[in-house]
């Protein structure tokens, strides 16, 4: 039987509302965890490696495995490392081929037999982090460089990662995981400081949030309106995705 198929139509926990399987597709690992209606984890996080040259077929197979490991759930939220509109993928810079126009949301619904919402990974992190007031910029530092801006809680996805930043290189070239490994923490932090100044001048944000696995490598003293946000907040985004009206 497919994961999540038992007791179709009934929430797994009627007292607290639907159980959401939150999935985060990264360039290095694919993670899954179940959350209650408040975003509180109700299972251990499971992680499998992102396969090399990760095609849609390979990624669907991994998500199927993670879902089976997690057991029952009512709905699924997915953070995807590329441009997604209305559940359809347009880009996937750090995955394999075959993603352009791939209807990931519809395919996952077929596979998992549950309602699914897919959005960009930085957007999901942002949904769980922002206050909903003023101009809030969110970046994520992981394999890639993710970005999204919220104006009074309304999200607009950005792809700053692939825009020029420094000496003809993009933000992702200079601040993605490959740059951190190659340049070392000190240089990477210096460049991050420059990026934050650039972004403040460009967007005049009131607050900025930094998420992603490499936020832990930050040693730089951050301006008072810039905060590091945790993975847990990113997970909460998986719940907020169900209340969000943006594409
Ligand atoms: C992608 C973004 C994504 C970011 C973080 C970039 O390469 O273009 O869409 O949010 O990586 O995964």
mmCIF file of C-alpha atoms and ligand atoms in Angstrom:
data_model
loop_
_atom_site.group_PDB
_atom_site.id
_atom_site.type_symbol
_atom_site.label_atom_id
_atom_site.label_comp_id
_atom_site.label_asym_id
_atom_site.label_seq_id
_atom_site.Cartn_x
_atom_site.Cartn_y
_atom_site.Cartn_z
ATOM 1 C CA UNK A 1 0.000 0.000 0.000
ATOM 2 C CA UNK A 2 1.201 3.517 -0.753
ATOM 3 C CA UNK A 3 2.309 5.581 2.216
ATOM 4 C CA UNK A 4 -0.470 7.606 3.782
ATOM 5 C CA UNK A 5 -3.195 5.584 2.096
ATOM 6 C CA UNK A 6 -4.739 4.076 5.188
ATOM 7 C CA UNK A 7 -7.970 5.649 6.478
ATOM 8 C CA UNK A 8 -8.331 7.816 3.376
ATOM 9 C CA UNK A 9 -10.112 11.081 4.051
ATOM 10 C CA UNK A 10 -9.699 11.007 7.835
ATOM 11 C CA UNK A 11 -7.148 13.191 9.566
ATOM 12 C CA UNK A 12 -4.567 11.094 11.392
ATOM 13 C CA UNK A 13 -5.238 13.058 14.560
ATOM 14 C CA UNK A 14 -8.713 14.482 14.709
ATOM 15 C CA UNK A 15 -8.133 16.390 17.961
ATOM 16 C CA UNK A 16 -5.329 18.559 16.730
ATOM 17 C CA UNK A 17 -6.078 18.803 13.008
ATOM 18 C CA UNK A 18 -4.245 17.525 9.965
ATOM 19 C CA UNK A 19 -0.784 16.021 10.088
ATOM 20 C CA UNK A 20 1.475 17.514 7.435
ATOM 21 C CA UNK A 21 4.454 15.720 5.969
ATOM 22 C CA UNK A 22 6.974 18.531 5.389
ATOM 23 C CA UNK A 23 9.554 17.666 2.737
ATOM 24 C CA UNK A 24 12.606 19.764 1.927
ATOM 25 C CA UNK A 25 14.377 18.930 -1.314
ATOM 26 C CA UNK A 26 17.959 20.163 -1.145
ATOM 27 C CA UNK A 27 20.925 19.881 -3.459
ATOM 28 C CA UNK A 28 22.622 17.515 -0.975
ATOM 29 C CA UNK A 29 19.858 15.885 1.066
ATOM 30 C CA UNK A 30 16.092 15.353 0.964
ATOM 31 C CA UNK A 31 14.506 15.661 4.397
ATOM 32 C CA UNK A 32 11.066 14.801 5.758
ATOM 33 C CA UNK A 33 9.292 15.278 9.066
ATOM 34 C CA UNK A 34 5.687 15.201 10.217
ATOM 35 C CA UNK A 35 4.170 18.294 11.840
ATOM 36 C CA UNK A 36 0.962 18.913 13.730
ATOM 37 C CA UNK A 37 -1.364 21.777 12.768
ATOM 38 C CA UNK A 38 0.768 24.238 14.763
ATOM 39 C CA UNK A 39 3.966 23.195 13.027
ATOM 40 C CA UNK A 40 5.269 21.187 15.978
ATOM 41 C CA UNK A 41 7.267 18.122 14.883
ATOM 42 C CA UNK A 42 5.466 14.871 15.673
ATOM 43 C CA UNK A 43 8.048 12.503 14.186
ATOM 44 C CA UNK A 44 11.820 12.322 13.886
ATOM 45 C CA UNK A 45 13.345 13.956 10.861
ATOM 46 C CA UNK A 46 14.477 11.494 8.199
ATOM 47 C CA UNK A 47 17.044 12.371 5.564
ATOM 48 C CA UNK A 48 18.243 10.598 2.433
ATOM 49 C CA UNK A 49 20.961 11.795 0.109
ATOM 50 C CA UNK A 50 19.903 13.647 -3.018
ATOM 51 C CA UNK A 51 20.943 11.304 -5.843
ATOM 52 C CA UNK A 52 23.574 12.454 -8.331
ATOM 53 C CA UNK A 53 22.004 13.980 -11.474
ATOM 54 C CA UNK A 54 18.698 14.096 -9.601
ATOM 55 C CA UNK A 55 15.963 13.721 -12.221
ATOM 56 C CA UNK A 56 12.247 13.980 -11.354
ATOM 57 C CA UNK A 57 11.986 10.183 -11.367
ATOM 58 C CA UNK A 58 14.857 9.730 -8.902
ATOM 59 C CA UNK A 59 13.558 12.466 -6.591
ATOM 60 C CA UNK A 60 10.000 11.056 -6.622
ATOM 61 C CA UNK A 61 11.399 7.655 -5.642
ATOM 62 C CA UNK A 62 13.299 9.165 -2.686
ATOM 63 C CA UNK A 63 10.237 11.105 -1.498
ATOM 64 C CA UNK A 64 8.204 7.878 -1.737
ATOM 65 C CA UNK A 65 10.779 6.152 0.495
ATOM 66 C CA UNK A 66 10.812 9.020 3.026
ATOM 67 C CA UNK A 67 6.997 9.047 3.117
ATOM 68 C CA UNK A 68 6.936 5.311 3.798
ATOM 69 C CA UNK A 69 9.495 5.778 6.603
ATOM 70 C CA UNK A 70 7.284 8.491 8.155
ATOM 71 C CA UNK A 71 4.018 6.484 8.139
ATOM 72 C CA UNK A 72 0.588 8.137 8.098
ATOM 73 C CA UNK A 73 -0.103 11.788 7.246
ATOM 74 C CA UNK A 74 -2.932 13.854 5.787
ATOM 75 C CA UNK A 75 -1.235 16.304 3.452
ATOM 76 C CA UNK A 76 2.208 17.157 2.138
ATOM 77 C CA UNK A 77 4.203 20.427 1.862
ATOM 78 C CA UNK A 78 7.304 20.489 -0.286
ATOM 79 C CA UNK A 79 10.109 23.051 -0.512
ATOM 80 C CA UNK A 80 11.822 22.770 -3.903
ATOM 81 C CA UNK A 81 15.230 24.302 -4.807
ATOM 82 C CA UNK A 82 14.098 26.153 -7.944
ATOM 83 C CA UNK A 83 11.356 28.287 -9.478
ATOM 84 C CA UNK A 84 7.877 26.826 -8.924
ATOM 85 C CA UNK A 85 4.573 28.315 -10.056
ATOM 86 C CA UNK A 86 1.201 26.713 -9.405
ATOM 87 C CA UNK A 87 2.941 23.462 -8.497
ATOM 88 C CA UNK A 88 4.913 23.302 -11.757
ATOM 89 C CA UNK A 89 8.721 23.472 -11.723
ATOM 90 C CA UNK A 90 10.563 25.857 -14.062
ATOM 91 C CA UNK A 91 14.191 25.685 -12.918
ATOM 92 C CA UNK A 92 16.383 23.471 -10.746
ATOM 93 C CA UNK A 93 19.943 24.819 -10.891
ATOM 94 C CA UNK A 94 21.405 22.262 -8.459
ATOM 95 C CA UNK A 95 19.519 19.131 -9.529
ATOM 96 C CA UNK A 96 19.640 16.977 -12.679
ATOM 97 C CA UNK A 97 17.800 17.346 -15.986
ATOM 98 C CA UNK A 98 14.123 17.040 -16.804
ATOM 99 C CA UNK A 99 12.638 19.573 -14.381
ATOM 100 C CA UNK A 100 11.511 22.274 -16.803
ATOM 101 C CA UNK A 101 7.673 22.306 -16.819
ATOM 102 C CA UNK A 102 7.559 19.228 -14.589
ATOM 103 C CA UNK A 103 4.183 19.146 -12.717
ATOM 104 C CA UNK A 104 5.747 18.112 -9.399
ATOM 105 C CA UNK A 105 2.684 18.850 -7.268
ATOM 106 C CA UNK A 106 0.321 16.792 -9.444
ATOM 107 C CA UNK A 107 2.837 13.920 -9.746
ATOM 108 C CA UNK A 108 3.335 13.790 -5.976
ATOM 109 C CA UNK A 109 -0.422 13.769 -5.413
ATOM 110 C CA UNK A 110 -0.666 10.728 -7.677
ATOM 111 C CA UNK A 111 2.236 9.043 -5.946
ATOM 112 C CA UNK A 112 1.338 9.796 -2.309
ATOM 113 C CA UNK A 113 -2.476 9.872 -2.640
ATOM 114 C CA UNK A 114 -2.672 12.982 -0.510
ATOM 115 C CA UNK A 115 -3.102 16.723 -1.226
ATOM 116 C CA UNK A 116 0.301 18.301 -1.908
ATOM 117 C CA UNK A 117 1.545 21.897 -2.081
ATOM 118 C CA UNK A 118 4.919 22.645 -3.600
ATOM 119 C CA UNK A 119 6.727 25.998 -3.383
ATOM 120 C CA UNK A 120 10.279 27.241 -3.648
ATOM 121 C CA UNK A 121 12.438 26.228 -0.656
ATOM 122 C CA UNK A 122 13.366 29.804 0.325
ATOM 123 C CA UNK A 123 9.684 30.797 0.094
ATOM 124 C CA UNK A 124 8.764 27.982 2.500
ATOM 125 C CA UNK A 125 11.536 29.010 4.918
ATOM 126 C CA UNK A 126 10.329 32.617 4.638
ATOM 127 C CA UNK A 127 6.691 31.767 5.289
ATOM 128 C CA UNK A 128 7.734 30.263 8.595
ATOM 129 C CA UNK A 129 10.023 33.160 9.536
ATOM 130 C CA UNK A 130 8.492 36.540 8.629
ATOM 131 C CA UNK A 131 6.287 38.694 10.868
ATOM 132 C CA UNK A 132 3.959 39.876 8.093
ATOM 133 C CA UNK A 133 4.850 43.551 8.669
ATOM 134 C CA UNK A 134 6.803 45.826 6.362
ATOM 135 C CA UNK A 135 9.445 44.777 3.843
ATOM 136 C CA UNK A 136 11.067 41.492 4.876
ATOM 137 C CA UNK A 137 13.816 39.881 2.843
ATOM 138 C CA UNK A 138 14.722 36.229 3.360
ATOM 139 C CA UNK A 139 17.827 34.501 2.058
ATOM 140 C CA UNK A 140 18.889 30.894 2.499
ATOM 141 C CA UNK A 141 22.479 29.723 2.481
ATOM 142 C CA UNK A 142 22.779 26.087 1.499
ATOM 143 C CA UNK A 143 23.891 24.297 -1.641
ATOM 144 C CA UNK A 144 22.387 27.256 -3.492
ATOM 145 C CA UNK A 145 21.481 30.818 -2.532
ATOM 146 C CA UNK A 146 17.736 31.176 -2.049
ATOM 147 C CA UNK A 147 15.757 34.403 -1.779
ATOM 148 C CA UNK A 148 12.241 35.775 -1.363
ATOM 149 C CA UNK A 149 10.774 39.105 -0.325
ATOM 150 C CA UNK A 150 7.565 39.706 1.658
ATOM 151 C CA UNK A 151 5.711 42.997 1.687
ATOM 152 C CA UNK A 152 3.242 43.061 4.585
ATOM 153 C CA UNK A 153 3.199 39.275 4.417
ATOM 154 C CA UNK A 154 2.658 38.964 0.667
ATOM 155 C CA UNK A 155 5.448 36.950 -0.853
ATOM 156 C CA UNK A 156 7.267 37.558 -4.091
ATOM 157 C CA UNK A 157 9.795 34.917 -5.030
ATOM 158 C CA UNK A 158 13.260 36.183 -6.035
ATOM 159 C CA UNK A 159 16.151 34.488 -7.815
ATOM 160 C CA UNK A 160 18.953 36.700 -6.531
ATOM 161 C CA UNK A 161 21.233 33.671 -6.426
ATOM 162 C CA UNK A 162 21.769 33.848 -10.167
ATOM 163 C CA UNK A 163 22.289 37.613 -10.342
ATOM 164 C CA UNK A 164 25.659 39.360 -10.552
ATOM 165 C CA UNK A 165 27.154 40.250 -7.198
ATOM 166 C CA UNK A 166 30.924 40.517 -7.219
ATOM 167 C CA UNK A 167 33.621 40.516 -9.915
ATOM 168 C CA UNK A 168 31.240 39.090 -12.521
ATOM 169 C CA UNK A 169 30.214 36.255 -10.196
ATOM 170 C CA UNK A 170 26.700 35.650 -8.919
ATOM 171 C CA UNK A 171 25.514 35.553 -5.285
ATOM 172 C CA UNK A 172 25.356 31.759 -5.572
ATOM 173 C CA UNK A 173 28.880 31.541 -7.046
ATOM 174 C CA UNK A 174 30.230 33.580 -4.132
ATOM 175 C CA UNK A 175 28.044 32.432 -1.224
ATOM 176 C CA UNK A 176 26.791 28.938 -2.122
ATOM 177 C CA UNK A 177 28.274 25.820 -0.557
ATOM 178 C CA UNK A 178 30.973 25.462 -3.230
ATOM 179 C CA UNK A 179 32.263 28.963 -2.418
ATOM 180 C CA UNK A 180 32.238 28.262 1.329
ATOM 181 C CA UNK A 181 34.324 25.124 0.791
ATOM 182 C CA UNK A 182 36.699 26.756 -1.654
ATOM 183 C CA UNK A 183 37.239 30.155 -0.004
ATOM 184 C CA UNK A 184 36.941 29.151 3.654
ATOM 185 C CA UNK A 185 34.776 30.691 6.359
ATOM 186 C CA UNK A 186 36.666 33.946 6.788
ATOM 187 C CA UNK A 187 36.516 35.080 3.154
ATOM 188 C CA UNK A 188 32.954 33.770 2.813
ATOM 189 C CA UNK A 189 31.854 35.824 5.839
ATOM 190 C CA UNK A 190 33.512 38.924 4.413
ATOM 191 C CA UNK A 191 31.631 38.462 1.144
ATOM 192 C CA UNK A 192 28.404 37.827 3.048
ATOM 193 C CA UNK A 193 28.860 41.168 4.832
ATOM 194 C CA UNK A 194 29.219 42.895 1.450
ATOM 195 C CA UNK A 195 26.157 41.080 0.139
ATOM 196 C CA UNK A 196 24.073 42.210 3.131
ATOM 197 C CA UNK A 197 25.065 45.834 2.497
ATOM 198 C CA UNK A 198 24.188 45.492 -1.190
ATOM 199 C CA UNK A 199 20.846 43.933 -0.393
ATOM 200 C CA UNK A 200 20.011 46.610 2.201
ATOM 201 C CA UNK A 201 20.751 49.336 -0.368
ATOM 202 C CA UNK A 202 18.733 47.546 -3.064
ATOM 203 C CA UNK A 203 15.615 46.524 -1.150
ATOM 204 C CA UNK A 204 15.568 48.889 1.861
ATOM 205 C CA UNK A 205 14.165 46.025 3.880
ATOM 206 C CA UNK A 206 12.912 46.556 7.423
ATOM 207 C CA UNK A 207 13.986 43.069 8.472
ATOM 208 C CA UNK A 208 16.017 40.313 6.955
ATOM 209 C CA UNK A 209 16.158 36.624 7.875
ATOM 210 C CA UNK A 210 18.910 34.173 6.996
ATOM 211 C CA UNK A 211 18.145 30.456 6.922
ATOM 212 C CA UNK A 212 19.677 27.349 5.375
ATOM 213 C CA UNK A 213 22.244 24.819 6.595
ATOM 214 C CA UNK A 214 25.232 27.140 6.129
ATOM 215 C CA UNK A 215 23.793 29.924 8.289
ATOM 216 C CA UNK A 216 25.724 28.097 11.034
ATOM 217 C CA UNK A 217 28.968 29.174 9.356
ATOM 218 C CA UNK A 218 28.177 32.857 9.986
ATOM 219 C CA UNK A 219 30.691 34.496 12.314
ATOM 220 C CA UNK A 220 30.069 38.022 11.077
ATOM 221 C CA UNK A 221 28.377 40.471 13.458
ATOM 222 C CA UNK A 222 24.976 40.998 11.881
ATOM 223 C CA UNK A 223 23.175 44.350 11.722
ATOM 224 C CA UNK A 224 20.337 44.638 14.262
ATOM 225 C CA UNK A 225 17.629 44.156 11.619
ATOM 226 C CA UNK A 226 19.161 40.883 10.314
ATOM 227 C CA UNK A 227 18.455 37.599 12.117
ATOM 228 C CA UNK A 228 19.429 33.990 11.635
ATOM 229 C CA UNK A 229 16.383 31.705 11.561
ATOM 230 C CA UNK A 230 16.289 28.071 12.550
ATOM 231 C CA UNK A 231 15.329 24.941 10.651
ATOM 232 C CA UNK A 232 12.297 24.672 12.924
ATOM 233 C CA UNK A 233 11.021 27.984 11.581
ATOM 234 C CA UNK A 234 11.572 26.646 8.096
ATOM 235 C CA UNK A 235 9.408 23.679 8.976
ATOM 236 C CA UNK A 236 6.633 25.941 10.183
ATOM 237 C CA UNK A 237 6.567 27.302 6.641
ATOM 238 C CA UNK A 238 5.269 23.898 5.584
ATOM 239 C CA UNK A 239 2.111 24.646 7.587
ATOM 240 C CA UNK A 240 1.865 28.281 6.514
ATOM 241 C CA UNK A 241 1.989 27.181 2.875
ATOM 242 C CA UNK A 242 -1.585 25.953 3.338
ATOM 243 C CA UNK A 243 -2.734 29.446 4.353
ATOM 244 C CA UNK A 244 -0.759 31.312 1.697
ATOM 245 C CA UNK A 245 -2.453 32.539 -1.466
ATOM 246 C CA UNK A 246 0.619 33.347 -3.605
ATOM 247 C CA UNK A 247 1.472 31.106 -6.560
HETATM 248 C C1 LIG B 1 17.698 28.248 -6.964
HETATM 249 C C2 LIG B 1 16.648 28.841 -6.041
HETATM 250 C C3 LIG B 1 16.711 28.132 -4.692
HETATM 251 C C4 LIG B 1 18.120 28.210 -4.129
HETATM 252 C C5 LIG B 1 18.251 27.472 -2.815
HETATM 253 C C6 LIG B 1 19.062 28.355 -6.311
HETATM 254 O O1 LIG B 1 20.025 27.788 -7.138
HETATM 255 O O2 LIG B 1 17.706 28.881 -8.216
HETATM 256 O O3 LIG B 1 15.376 28.723 -6.609
HETATM 257 O O4 LIG B 1 15.791 28.713 -3.816
HETATM 258 O O5 LIG B 1 19.057 27.677 -5.043
HETATM 259 O O6 LIG B 1 17.979 26.130 -2.948
#
